[in-house]
């Protein structure tokens, strides 16, 4: 079966900076793909390409096997790509229901159907086993982890096939990080393709199936999360394998 | 809104053990009430307490204060500035300010007078045109704010000056146009003297509230989401009934139900419905809460901003019409002096936050009651204008202090 989303030979240039050159990436349904890389490796540019915020200069995007172009966020959404940005952009003064349905309110005779929205919210949060005191309290009173889960749930209302999570565990405590990672696993269990952008190797190792490493705007390997050690991934991220010492060792190994 | 009791298995799955679930019965109400006060969720409580205190003080100073005649006049006096304040509430919900409302109301009153008296237009048509002119003026401010990016404070300050000039120009050298008896002056001078009118309205309001609550609750129960207890609904309905029939009784002791008050109440109820129960209203709250979130949710932020300023302008014009109607003339003084400050103060005193995203049009009603009660009480005592200004200023400051402090304690208890 074709991967739900595949990018091939994607390049993107900003003025004098080659942000991405010839990058390929694919994510399957029911899979968590971690996208890692140091600052400036091109992760953010990659998110923008997939989310439709910054279309690539070159390269092909295939959705369920057929070539597509994504020129705007709404095109990405209508394909079935949901993006959860790092700054969650929730309205603190609205309650959980209000935030979940913001912009997509259910209406009955032109009037907001609060009952239907509340029921749908509770159902959605229950399916994802998200624990929130009440769906009728302002988002301001939720913890960081709960806010993150609300933002992720919000992206799921459009019934996407791929969810793009940008640093979902940054700035979260231990327990809250666990909550969010649990949620990521439940998304996978529901057959969604999840692209997880993270700096945190522990989190990545905990939930990802495959780990794609970007370095200086290029692919630097895709690793199987279970059979790869953290050190190997960090080496790929930092390029630690690619230095004078490692090259010397490689030469001497060849020589023996 | 009280904290709702989760019901059914769906509720249990979500309940966080740390969550304080309200106990059943009266003790539960008290506990909930105490928690809200501590958390800074004061709602309309300070203004209602303030109103009771003000009424008691002025009644002890002068026993004519709570007379049916004075209360009836009070109920009509709040309407003109109250309508302006309704528009101000919309702007405050965005976290913006409209300093032009007073000038727009004066200018539109002048337009109304010139059209209906000077040009001999039909009074109703003149009113419609005046309100449309007010809306256009607001739209003009909104355009510069939303599209050009000029701060609302500056745009509406410029508007205040320019529309005041426009008002003087329209009125011409005489400066005052008297309105003859007719539709326009009848707006504030019509009373439904039949006893049944006021009581009927009170009964209809109570029955309507009860019906809406019961139907809504039945739907909620059918959908398996938390619903209110029957006791809760009965209690709320009883409170409303006491207030509604009390007001009706007092009004009937004088001249009956004033048309102006009826219009004002209708405006407040309809605008509150628009804000709380329509997609448009929800969008206003979203833009006032987090503009980036609103934009990402696909809300047309520029449209919301421009339309809100247009609404503010239209309500300012409507307020100007009632102000002109009350004194049966439009003059250079209409909408000038402290009308703007009164309208803003009313919204804030009534509980609408200056920080955006929090408030309701009921605050225009409650805030105007407070301000007009003070004005009326002091007028009865023969207090000078100077002191009236100082007292009203102090009340405004107190309201903003309550707003800021309650916001801080909301933050402290994680609810802001």
mmCIF file with all atom_site columns, N, CA, C and O in Angstrom, chain A residues 85 87 89-91 93 98 102-103 105 107-108 111-115 118-119 122 126 132-133 136 140-141 154, chain B residues 4 10-11 13-14 19 219-220 223 225-226 277-279 282 285-286 289-290 293 296-297 357 414-416:
data_model
loop_
_atom_site.group_PDB
_atom_site.id
_atom_site.type_symbol
_atom_site.label_atom_id
_atom_site.label_alt_id
_atom_site.label_comp_id
_atom_site.label_asym_id
_atom_site.label_entity_id
_atom_site.label_seq_id
_atom_site.pdbx_PDB_ins_code
_atom_site.Cartn_x
_atom_site.Cartn_y
_atom_site.Cartn_z
_atom_site.occupancy
_atom_site.B_iso_or_equiv
_atom_site.pdbx_formal_charge
_atom_site.auth_seq_id
_atom_site.auth_comp_id
_atom_site.auth_asym_id
_atom_site.auth_atom_id
_atom_site.pdbx_PDB_model_num
ATOM 1   N N  . UNK A 1 85  ? 0.393   23.593 15.682 1.00 0.00 ? 85  UNK A N  1
ATOM 2   C CA . UNK A 1 85  ? 1.623   24.374 15.822 1.00 0.00 ? 85  UNK A CA 1
ATOM 3   C C  . UNK A 1 85  ? 2.050   24.435 17.279 1.00 0.00 ? 85  UNK A C  1
ATOM 4   O O  . UNK A 1 85  ? 1.282   24.156 18.193 1.00 0.00 ? 85  UNK A O  1
ATOM 5   N N  . UNK A 1 87  ? 2.910   27.077 19.141 1.00 0.00 ? 87  UNK A N  1
ATOM 6   C CA . UNK A 1 87  ? 2.058   27.998 19.911 1.00 0.00 ? 87  UNK A CA 1
ATOM 7   C C  . UNK A 1 87  ? 0.634   27.602 19.587 1.00 0.00 ? 87  UNK A C  1
ATOM 8   O O  . UNK A 1 87  ? 0.180   27.691 18.473 1.00 0.00 ? 87  UNK A O  1
ATOM 9   N N  . UNK A 1 89  ? -2.340  28.516 19.973 1.00 0.00 ? 89  UNK A N  1
ATOM 10  C CA . UNK A 1 89  ? -3.373  29.409 19.474 1.00 0.00 ? 89  UNK A CA 1
ATOM 11  C C  . UNK A 1 89  ? -4.755  28.973 19.930 1.00 0.00 ? 89  UNK A C  1
ATOM 12  O O  . UNK A 1 89  ? -5.624  28.628 19.139 1.00 0.00 ? 89  UNK A O  1
ATOM 13  N N  . UNK A 1 90  ? -4.941  28.937 21.245 1.00 0.00 ? 90  UNK A N  1
ATOM 14  C CA . UNK A 1 90  ? -6.270  28.698 21.797 1.00 0.00 ? 90  UNK A CA 1
ATOM 15  C C  . UNK A 1 90  ? -6.774  30.023 22.372 1.00 0.00 ? 90  UNK A C  1
ATOM 16  O O  . UNK A 1 90  ? -5.983  30.864 22.781 1.00 0.00 ? 90  UNK A O  1
ATOM 17  N N  . UNK A 1 91  ? -8.085  30.184 22.388 1.00 0.00 ? 91  UNK A N  1
ATOM 18  C CA . UNK A 1 91  ? -8.664  31.393 22.983 1.00 0.00 ? 91  UNK A CA 1
ATOM 19  C C  . UNK A 1 91  ? -8.904  31.141 24.467 1.00 0.00 ? 91  UNK A C  1
ATOM 20  O O  . UNK A 1 91  ? -9.772  30.352 24.831 1.00 0.00 ? 91  UNK A O  1
ATOM 21  N N  . UNK A 1 93  ? -10.291 32.820 26.705 1.00 0.00 ? 93  UNK A N  1
ATOM 22  C CA . UNK A 1 93  ? -11.573 33.219 27.289 1.00 0.00 ? 93  UNK A CA 1
ATOM 23  C C  . UNK A 1 93  ? -12.720 32.294 26.883 1.00 0.00 ? 93  UNK A C  1
ATOM 24  O O  . UNK A 1 93  ? -13.786 32.347 27.474 1.00 0.00 ? 93  UNK A O  1
ATOM 25  N N  . UNK A 1 98  ? -15.927 25.654 22.985 1.00 0.00 ? 98  UNK A N  1
ATOM 26  C CA . UNK A 1 98  ? -15.799 26.808 22.106 1.00 0.00 ? 98  UNK A CA 1
ATOM 27  C C  . UNK A 1 98  ? -14.522 26.753 21.299 1.00 0.00 ? 98  UNK A C  1
ATOM 28  O O  . UNK A 1 98  ? -14.504 27.061 20.100 1.00 0.00 ? 98  UNK A O  1
ATOM 29  N N  . UNK A 1 102 ? -14.128 26.211 17.226 1.00 0.00 ? 102 UNK A N  1
ATOM 30  C CA . UNK A 1 102 ? -13.961 27.572 16.725 1.00 0.00 ? 102 UNK A CA 1
ATOM 31  C C  . UNK A 1 102 ? -13.762 27.552 15.205 1.00 0.00 ? 102 UNK A C  1
ATOM 32  O O  . UNK A 1 102 ? -12.886 26.881 14.690 1.00 0.00 ? 102 UNK A O  1
ATOM 33  N N  . UNK A 1 103 ? -14.613 28.300 14.525 1.00 0.00 ? 103 UNK A N  1
ATOM 34  C CA . UNK A 1 103 ? -14.528 28.344 13.068 1.00 0.00 ? 103 UNK A CA 1
ATOM 35  C C  . UNK A 1 103 ? -15.314 27.248 12.379 1.00 0.00 ? 103 UNK A C  1
ATOM 36  O O  . UNK A 1 103 ? -15.575 27.320 11.192 1.00 0.00 ? 103 UNK A O  1
ATOM 37  N N  . UNK A 1 105 ? -18.310 25.825 13.944 1.00 0.00 ? 105 UNK A N  1
ATOM 38  C CA . UNK A 1 105 ? -19.392 25.611 14.891 1.00 0.00 ? 105 UNK A CA 1
ATOM 39  C C  . UNK A 1 105 ? -20.537 24.818 14.265 1.00 0.00 ? 105 UNK A C  1
ATOM 40  O O  . UNK A 1 105 ? -20.856 25.001 13.092 1.00 0.00 ? 105 UNK A O  1
ATOM 41  N N  . UNK A 1 107 ? -24.348 24.376 13.879 1.00 0.00 ? 107 UNK A N  1
ATOM 42  C CA . UNK A 1 107 ? -25.474 25.286 14.052 1.00 0.00 ? 107 UNK A CA 1
ATOM 43  C C  . UNK A 1 107 ? -26.784 24.586 13.790 1.00 0.00 ? 107 UNK A C  1
ATOM 44  O O  . UNK A 1 107 ? -26.854 23.625 13.030 1.00 0.00 ? 107 UNK A O  1
ATOM 45  N N  . UNK A 1 108 ? -27.808 25.080 14.456 1.00 0.00 ? 108 UNK A N  1
ATOM 46  C CA . UNK A 1 108 ? -29.152 24.556 14.254 1.00 0.00 ? 108 UNK A CA 1
ATOM 47  C C  . UNK A 1 108 ? -30.034 25.777 14.031 1.00 0.00 ? 108 UNK A C  1
ATOM 48  O O  . UNK A 1 108 ? -30.109 26.637 14.904 1.00 0.00 ? 108 UNK A O  1
ATOM 49  N N  . UNK A 1 111 ? -28.461 29.061 14.796 1.00 0.00 ? 111 UNK A N  1
ATOM 50  C CA . UNK A 1 111 ? -28.024 29.344 16.161 1.00 0.00 ? 111 UNK A CA 1
ATOM 51  C C  . UNK A 1 111 ? -27.047 28.252 16.574 1.00 0.00 ? 111 UNK A C  1
ATOM 52  O O  . UNK A 1 111 ? -27.180 27.099 16.164 1.00 0.00 ? 111 UNK A O  1
ATOM 53  N N  . UNK A 1 112 ? -26.040 28.645 17.357 1.00 0.00 ? 112 UNK A N  1
ATOM 54  C CA . UNK A 1 112 ? -25.054 27.666 17.804 1.00 0.00 ? 112 UNK A CA 1
ATOM 55  C C  . UNK A 1 112 ? -25.759 26.526 18.539 1.00 0.00 ? 112 UNK A C  1
ATOM 56  O O  . UNK A 1 112 ? -26.562 26.760 19.435 1.00 0.00 ? 112 UNK A O  1
ATOM 57  N N  . UNK A 1 113 ? -25.462 25.316 18.154 1.00 0.00 ? 113 UNK A N  1
ATOM 58  C CA . UNK A 1 113 ? -26.053 24.168 18.824 1.00 0.00 ? 113 UNK A CA 1
ATOM 59  C C  . UNK A 1 113 ? -25.088 23.681 19.895 1.00 0.00 ? 113 UNK A C  1
ATOM 60  O O  . UNK A 1 113 ? -24.268 22.798 19.677 1.00 0.00 ? 113 UNK A O  1
ATOM 61  N N  . UNK A 1 114 ? -25.196 24.306 21.066 1.00 0.00 ? 114 UNK A N  1
ATOM 62  C CA . UNK A 1 114 ? -24.240 24.020 22.140 1.00 0.00 ? 114 UNK A CA 1
ATOM 63  C C  . UNK A 1 114 ? -24.346 22.569 22.604 1.00 0.00 ? 114 UNK A C  1
ATOM 64  O O  . UNK A 1 114 ? -23.350 21.954 22.964 1.00 0.00 ? 114 UNK A O  1
ATOM 65  N N  . UNK A 1 115 ? -25.564 22.047 22.593 1.00 0.00 ? 115 UNK A N  1
ATOM 66  C CA . UNK A 1 115 ? -25.748 20.684 23.088 1.00 0.00 ? 115 UNK A CA 1
ATOM 67  C C  . UNK A 1 115 ? -25.011 19.697 22.189 1.00 0.00 ? 115 UNK A C  1
ATOM 68  O O  . UNK A 1 115 ? -24.261 18.842 22.662 1.00 0.00 ? 115 UNK A O  1
ATOM 69  N N  . UNK A 1 118 ? -21.290 20.115 22.573 1.00 0.00 ? 118 UNK A N  1
ATOM 70  C CA . UNK A 1 118 ? -20.785 19.594 23.841 1.00 0.00 ? 118 UNK A CA 1
ATOM 71  C C  . UNK A 1 118 ? -20.734 18.067 23.817 1.00 0.00 ? 118 UNK A C  1
ATOM 72  O O  . UNK A 1 118 ? -19.762 17.453 24.258 1.00 0.00 ? 118 UNK A O  1
ATOM 73  N N  . UNK A 1 119 ? -21.788 17.475 23.234 1.00 0.00 ? 119 UNK A N  1
ATOM 74  C CA . UNK A 1 119 ? -21.820 16.013 23.163 1.00 0.00 ? 119 UNK A CA 1
ATOM 75  C C  . UNK A 1 119 ? -20.670 15.491 22.309 1.00 0.00 ? 119 UNK A C  1
ATOM 76  O O  . UNK A 1 119 ? -19.955 14.588 22.690 1.00 0.00 ? 119 UNK A O  1
ATOM 77  N N  . UNK A 1 122 ? -17.383 15.796 24.144 1.00 0.00 ? 122 UNK A N  1
ATOM 78  C CA . UNK A 1 122 ? -17.202 14.766 25.172 1.00 0.00 ? 122 UNK A CA 1
ATOM 79  C C  . UNK A 1 122 ? -16.895 13.425 24.532 1.00 0.00 ? 122 UNK A C  1
ATOM 80  O O  . UNK A 1 122 ? -16.027 12.684 25.004 1.00 0.00 ? 122 UNK A O  1
ATOM 81  N N  . UNK A 1 126 ? -13.487 11.492 25.048 1.00 0.00 ? 126 UNK A N  1
ATOM 82  C CA . UNK A 1 126 ? -13.559 10.147 25.633 1.00 0.00 ? 126 UNK A CA 1
ATOM 83  C C  . UNK A 1 126 ? -12.859 9.128  24.765 1.00 0.00 ? 126 UNK A C  1
ATOM 84  O O  . UNK A 1 126 ? -12.148 8.262  25.260 1.00 0.00 ? 126 UNK A O  1
ATOM 85  N N  . UNK A 1 132 ? -10.140 15.882 31.200 1.00 0.00 ? 132 UNK A N  1
ATOM 86  C CA . UNK A 1 132 ? -10.249 17.317 31.395 1.00 0.00 ? 132 UNK A CA 1
ATOM 87  C C  . UNK A 1 132 ? -11.365 17.528 32.400 1.00 0.00 ? 132 UNK A C  1
ATOM 88  O O  . UNK A 1 132 ? -12.385 16.844 32.327 1.00 0.00 ? 132 UNK A O  1
ATOM 89  N N  . UNK A 1 133 ? -11.160 18.425 33.382 1.00 0.00 ? 133 UNK A N  1
ATOM 90  C CA . UNK A 1 133 ? -12.164 18.579 34.439 1.00 0.00 ? 133 UNK A CA 1
ATOM 91  C C  . UNK A 1 133 ? -13.580 18.717 33.892 1.00 0.00 ? 133 UNK A C  1
ATOM 92  O O  . UNK A 1 133 ? -14.478 18.035 34.326 1.00 0.00 ? 133 UNK A O  1
ATOM 93  N N  . UNK A 1 136 ? -16.690 22.595 29.891 1.00 0.00 ? 136 UNK A N  1
ATOM 94  C CA . UNK A 1 136 ? -17.307 23.911 29.971 1.00 0.00 ? 136 UNK A CA 1
ATOM 95  C C  . UNK A 1 136 ? -16.492 24.901 30.790 1.00 0.00 ? 136 UNK A C  1
ATOM 96  O O  . UNK A 1 136 ? -17.014 25.895 31.264 1.00 0.00 ? 136 UNK A O  1
ATOM 97  N N  . UNK A 1 140 ? -8.181  28.753 29.777 1.00 0.00 ? 140 UNK A N  1
ATOM 98  C CA . UNK A 1 140 ? -7.166  29.373 30.628 1.00 0.00 ? 140 UNK A CA 1
ATOM 99  C C  . UNK A 1 140 ? -6.894  28.551 31.880 1.00 0.00 ? 140 UNK A C  1
ATOM 100 O O  . UNK A 1 140 ? -5.798  28.573 32.420 1.00 0.00 ? 140 UNK A O  1
ATOM 101 N N  . UNK A 1 141 ? -7.907  27.804 32.355 1.00 0.00 ? 141 UNK A N  1
ATOM 102 C CA . UNK A 1 141 ? -7.717  27.097 33.621 1.00 0.00 ? 141 UNK A CA 1
ATOM 103 C C  . UNK A 1 141 ? -7.125  25.707 33.417 1.00 0.00 ? 141 UNK A C  1
ATOM 104 O O  . UNK A 1 141 ? -6.995  24.960 34.375 1.00 0.00 ? 141 UNK A O  1
ATOM 105 N N  . UNK A 1 154 ? -8.620  19.322 18.726 1.00 0.00 ? 154 UNK A N  1
ATOM 106 C CA . UNK A 1 154 ? -9.229  20.284 17.810 1.00 0.00 ? 154 UNK A CA 1
ATOM 107 C C  . UNK A 1 154 ? -8.879  19.940 16.359 1.00 0.00 ? 154 UNK A C  1
ATOM 108 O O  . UNK A 1 154 ? -9.726  19.988 15.475 1.00 0.00 ? 154 UNK A O  1
ATOM 109 N N  . UNK B 2 4   ? -21.608 22.506 36.281 1.00 0.00 ? 4   UNK B N  1
ATOM 110 C CA . UNK B 2 4   ? -22.636 21.513 36.047 1.00 0.00 ? 4   UNK B CA 1
ATOM 111 C C  . UNK B 2 4   ? -22.196 20.163 36.578 1.00 0.00 ? 4   UNK B C  1
ATOM 112 O O  . UNK B 2 4   ? -21.026 19.822 36.590 1.00 0.00 ? 4   UNK B O  1
ATOM 113 N N  . UNK B 2 10  ? -20.735 8.766  30.545 1.00 0.00 ? 10  UNK B N  1
ATOM 114 C CA . UNK B 2 10  ? -19.845 9.620  29.753 1.00 0.00 ? 10  UNK B CA 1
ATOM 115 C C  . UNK B 2 10  ? -19.176 10.643 30.645 1.00 0.00 ? 10  UNK B C  1
ATOM 116 O O  . UNK B 2 10  ? -18.013 10.967 30.484 1.00 0.00 ? 10  UNK B O  1
ATOM 117 N N  . UNK B 2 11  ? -19.947 11.158 31.625 1.00 0.00 ? 11  UNK B N  1
ATOM 118 C CA . UNK B 2 11  ? -19.394 12.161 32.534 1.00 0.00 ? 11  UNK B CA 1
ATOM 119 C C  . UNK B 2 11  ? -18.301 11.584 33.396 1.00 0.00 ? 11  UNK B C  1
ATOM 120 O O  . UNK B 2 11  ? -17.250 12.176 33.559 1.00 0.00 ? 11  UNK B O  1
ATOM 121 N N  . UNK B 2 13  ? -16.194 9.269  32.987 1.00 0.00 ? 13  UNK B N  1
ATOM 122 C CA . UNK B 2 13  ? -14.917 8.968  32.350 1.00 0.00 ? 13  UNK B CA 1
ATOM 123 C C  . UNK B 2 13  ? -13.999 10.195 32.332 1.00 0.00 ? 13  UNK B C  1
ATOM 124 O O  . UNK B 2 13  ? -12.794 10.065 32.266 1.00 0.00 ? 13  UNK B O  1
ATOM 125 N N  . UNK B 2 14  ? -14.613 11.367 32.374 1.00 0.00 ? 14  UNK B N  1
ATOM 126 C CA . UNK B 2 14  ? -13.804 12.557 32.196 1.00 0.00 ? 14  UNK B CA 1
ATOM 127 C C  . UNK B 2 14  ? -13.449 13.246 33.493 1.00 0.00 ? 14  UNK B C  1
ATOM 128 O O  . UNK B 2 14  ? -12.660 14.171 33.499 1.00 0.00 ? 14  UNK B O  1
ATOM 129 N N  . UNK B 2 19  ? -10.971 17.667 40.463 1.00 0.00 ? 19  UNK B N  1
ATOM 130 C CA . UNK B 2 19  ? -12.049 18.598 40.167 1.00 0.00 ? 19  UNK B CA 1
ATOM 131 C C  . UNK B 2 19  ? -13.026 18.670 41.335 1.00 0.00 ? 19  UNK B C  1
ATOM 132 O O  . UNK B 2 19  ? -13.383 17.672 41.927 1.00 0.00 ? 19  UNK B O  1
ATOM 133 N N  . UNK B 2 219 ? -33.216 18.720 26.151 1.00 0.00 ? 219 UNK B N  1
ATOM 134 C CA . UNK B 2 219 ? -32.308 18.360 25.053 1.00 0.00 ? 219 UNK B CA 1
ATOM 135 C C  . UNK B 2 219 ? -30.981 17.879 25.605 1.00 0.00 ? 219 UNK B C  1
ATOM 136 O O  . UNK B 2 219 ? -30.386 16.917 25.113 1.00 0.00 ? 219 UNK B O  1
ATOM 137 N N  . UNK B 2 220 ? -30.500 18.603 26.623 1.00 0.00 ? 220 UNK B N  1
ATOM 138 C CA . UNK B 2 220 ? -29.208 18.221 27.198 1.00 0.00 ? 220 UNK B CA 1
ATOM 139 C C  . UNK B 2 220 ? -29.292 16.831 27.804 1.00 0.00 ? 220 UNK B C  1
ATOM 140 O O  . UNK B 2 220 ? -28.395 16.013 27.642 1.00 0.00 ? 220 UNK B O  1
ATOM 141 N N  . UNK B 2 223 ? -29.290 14.217 25.207 1.00 0.00 ? 223 UNK B N  1
ATOM 142 C CA . UNK B 2 223 ? -27.996 14.033 24.558 1.00 0.00 ? 223 UNK B CA 1
ATOM 143 C C  . UNK B 2 223 ? -26.962 13.454 25.522 1.00 0.00 ? 223 UNK B C  1
ATOM 144 O O  . UNK B 2 223 ? -25.852 13.139 25.126 1.00 0.00 ? 223 UNK B O  1
ATOM 145 N N  . UNK B 2 225 ? -25.510 14.999 28.061 1.00 0.00 ? 225 UNK B N  1
ATOM 146 C CA . UNK B 2 225 ? -24.526 15.946 28.577 1.00 0.00 ? 225 UNK B CA 1
ATOM 147 C C  . UNK B 2 225 ? -25.074 16.543 29.868 1.00 0.00 ? 225 UNK B C  1
ATOM 148 O O  . UNK B 2 225 ? -26.276 16.479 30.114 1.00 0.00 ? 225 UNK B O  1
ATOM 149 N N  . UNK B 2 226 ? -24.194 17.102 30.706 1.00 0.00 ? 226 UNK B N  1
ATOM 150 C CA . UNK B 2 226 ? -24.654 17.565 32.019 1.00 0.00 ? 226 UNK B CA 1
ATOM 151 C C  . UNK B 2 226 ? -25.813 18.544 31.898 1.00 0.00 ? 226 UNK B C  1
ATOM 152 O O  . UNK B 2 226 ? -25.815 19.407 31.027 1.00 0.00 ? 226 UNK B O  1
ATOM 153 N N  . UNK B 2 277 ? -24.975 33.203 21.249 1.00 0.00 ? 277 UNK B N  1
ATOM 154 C CA . UNK B 2 277 ? -25.527 32.029 20.593 1.00 0.00 ? 277 UNK B CA 1
ATOM 155 C C  . UNK B 2 277 ? -25.370 32.002 19.082 1.00 0.00 ? 277 UNK B C  1
ATOM 156 O O  . UNK B 2 277 ? -25.933 31.130 18.433 1.00 0.00 ? 277 UNK B O  1
ATOM 157 N N  . UNK B 2 278 ? -24.647 32.952 18.503 1.00 0.00 ? 278 UNK B N  1
ATOM 158 C CA . UNK B 2 278 ? -24.448 32.882 17.059 1.00 0.00 ? 278 UNK B CA 1
ATOM 159 C C  . UNK B 2 278 ? -22.957 32.764 16.753 1.00 0.00 ? 278 UNK B C  1
ATOM 160 O O  . UNK B 2 278 ? -22.105 33.095 17.582 1.00 0.00 ? 278 UNK B O  1
ATOM 161 N N  . UNK B 2 279 ? -22.692 32.292 15.547 1.00 0.00 ? 279 UNK B N  1
ATOM 162 C CA . UNK B 2 279 ? -21.309 32.143 15.103 1.00 0.00 ? 279 UNK B CA 1
ATOM 163 C C  . UNK B 2 279 ? -20.614 33.506 15.076 1.00 0.00 ? 279 UNK B C  1
ATOM 164 O O  . UNK B 2 279 ? -19.444 33.623 15.427 1.00 0.00 ? 279 UNK B O  1
ATOM 165 N N  . UNK B 2 282 ? -19.660 34.447 18.598 1.00 0.00 ? 282 UNK B N  1
ATOM 166 C CA . UNK B 2 282 ? -18.537 33.618 19.041 1.00 0.00 ? 282 UNK B CA 1
ATOM 167 C C  . UNK B 2 282 ? -17.235 34.120 18.423 1.00 0.00 ? 282 UNK B C  1
ATOM 168 O O  . UNK B 2 282 ? -16.189 34.146 19.060 1.00 0.00 ? 282 UNK B O  1
ATOM 169 N N  . UNK B 2 285 ? -15.905 37.110 20.359 1.00 0.00 ? 285 UNK B N  1
ATOM 170 C CA . UNK B 2 285 ? -15.203 36.683 21.574 1.00 0.00 ? 285 UNK B CA 1
ATOM 171 C C  . UNK B 2 285 ? -13.832 36.105 21.216 1.00 0.00 ? 285 UNK B C  1
ATOM 172 O O  . UNK B 2 285 ? -12.848 36.342 21.923 1.00 0.00 ? 285 UNK B O  1
ATOM 173 N N  . UNK B 2 286 ? -13.770 35.341 20.124 1.00 0.00 ? 286 UNK B N  1
ATOM 174 C CA . UNK B 2 286 ? -12.503 34.720 19.742 1.00 0.00 ? 286 UNK B CA 1
ATOM 175 C C  . UNK B 2 286 ? -11.466 35.781 19.370 1.00 0.00 ? 286 UNK B C  1
ATOM 176 O O  . UNK B 2 286 ? -10.313 35.711 19.793 1.00 0.00 ? 286 UNK B O  1
ATOM 177 N N  . UNK B 2 289 ? -10.230 37.335 22.377 1.00 0.00 ? 289 UNK B N  1
ATOM 178 C CA . UNK B 2 289 ? -9.456  36.458 23.254 1.00 0.00 ? 289 UNK B CA 1
ATOM 179 C C  . UNK B 2 289 ? -8.060  36.200 22.719 1.00 0.00 ? 289 UNK B C  1
ATOM 180 O O  . UNK B 2 289 ? -7.080  36.365 23.431 1.00 0.00 ? 289 UNK B O  1
ATOM 181 N N  . UNK B 2 290 ? -7.974  35.780 21.470 1.00 0.00 ? 290 UNK B N  1
ATOM 182 C CA . UNK B 2 290 ? -6.671  35.481 20.884 1.00 0.00 ? 290 UNK B CA 1
ATOM 183 C C  . UNK B 2 290 ? -6.784  35.641 19.376 1.00 0.00 ? 290 UNK B C  1
ATOM 184 O O  . UNK B 2 290 ? -7.359  34.805 18.687 1.00 0.00 ? 290 UNK B O  1
ATOM 185 N N  . UNK B 2 293 ? -5.389  32.847 17.154 1.00 0.00 ? 293 UNK B N  1
ATOM 186 C CA . UNK B 2 293 ? -6.244  31.655 17.134 1.00 0.00 ? 293 UNK B CA 1
ATOM 187 C C  . UNK B 2 293 ? -7.447  31.885 16.237 1.00 0.00 ? 293 UNK B C  1
ATOM 188 O O  . UNK B 2 293 ? -7.848  31.006 15.479 1.00 0.00 ? 293 UNK B O  1
ATOM 189 N N  . UNK B 2 296 ? -6.375  31.662 12.605 1.00 0.00 ? 296 UNK B N  1
ATOM 190 C CA . UNK B 2 296 ? -6.120  30.286 12.156 1.00 0.00 ? 296 UNK B CA 1
ATOM 191 C C  . UNK B 2 296 ? -7.388  29.478 12.054 1.00 0.00 ? 296 UNK B C  1
ATOM 192 O O  . UNK B 2 296 ? -7.458  28.513 11.301 1.00 0.00 ? 296 UNK B O  1
ATOM 193 N N  . UNK B 2 297 ? -8.415  29.872 12.844 1.00 0.00 ? 297 UNK B N  1
ATOM 194 C CA . UNK B 2 297 ? -9.682  29.140 12.761 1.00 0.00 ? 297 UNK B CA 1
ATOM 195 C C  . UNK B 2 297 ? -10.482 29.569 11.538 1.00 0.00 ? 297 UNK B C  1
ATOM 196 O O  . UNK B 2 297 ? -11.610 29.122 11.351 1.00 0.00 ? 297 UNK B O  1
ATOM 197 N N  . UNK B 2 357 ? -12.699 40.242 25.346 1.00 0.00 ? 357 UNK B N  1
ATOM 198 C CA . UNK B 2 357 ? -13.069 38.834 25.429 1.00 0.00 ? 357 UNK B CA 1
ATOM 199 C C  . UNK B 2 357 ? -13.956 38.435 26.582 1.00 0.00 ? 357 UNK B C  1
ATOM 200 O O  . UNK B 2 357 ? -14.216 37.253 26.773 1.00 0.00 ? 357 UNK B O  1
ATOM 201 N N  . UNK B 2 414 ? -6.035  30.356 37.904 1.00 0.00 ? 414 UNK B N  1
ATOM 202 C CA . UNK B 2 414 ? -5.989  29.719 36.593 1.00 0.00 ? 414 UNK B CA 1
ATOM 203 C C  . UNK B 2 414 ? -7.261  29.818 35.797 1.00 0.00 ? 414 UNK B C  1
ATOM 204 O O  . UNK B 2 414 ? -7.689  28.863 35.175 1.00 0.00 ? 414 UNK B O  1
ATOM 205 N N  . UNK B 2 415 ? -7.904  30.957 35.830 1.00 0.00 ? 415 UNK B N  1
ATOM 206 C CA . UNK B 2 415 ? -9.129  31.064 35.053 1.00 0.00 ? 415 UNK B CA 1
ATOM 207 C C  . UNK B 2 415 ? -9.152  32.297 34.173 1.00 0.00 ? 415 UNK B C  1
ATOM 208 O O  . UNK B 2 415 ? -10.208 32.801 33.828 1.00 0.00 ? 415 UNK B O  1
ATOM 209 N N  . UNK B 2 416 ? -7.984  32.814 33.825 1.00 0.00 ? 416 UNK B N  1
ATOM 210 C CA . UNK B 2 416 ? -7.976  33.980 32.940 1.00 0.00 ? 416 UNK B CA 1
ATOM 211 C C  . UNK B 2 416 ? -7.027  33.753 31.778 1.00 0.00 ? 416 UNK B C  1
ATOM 212 O O  . UNK B 2 416 ? -6.142  32.924 31.862 1.00 0.00 ? 416 UNK B O  1
#
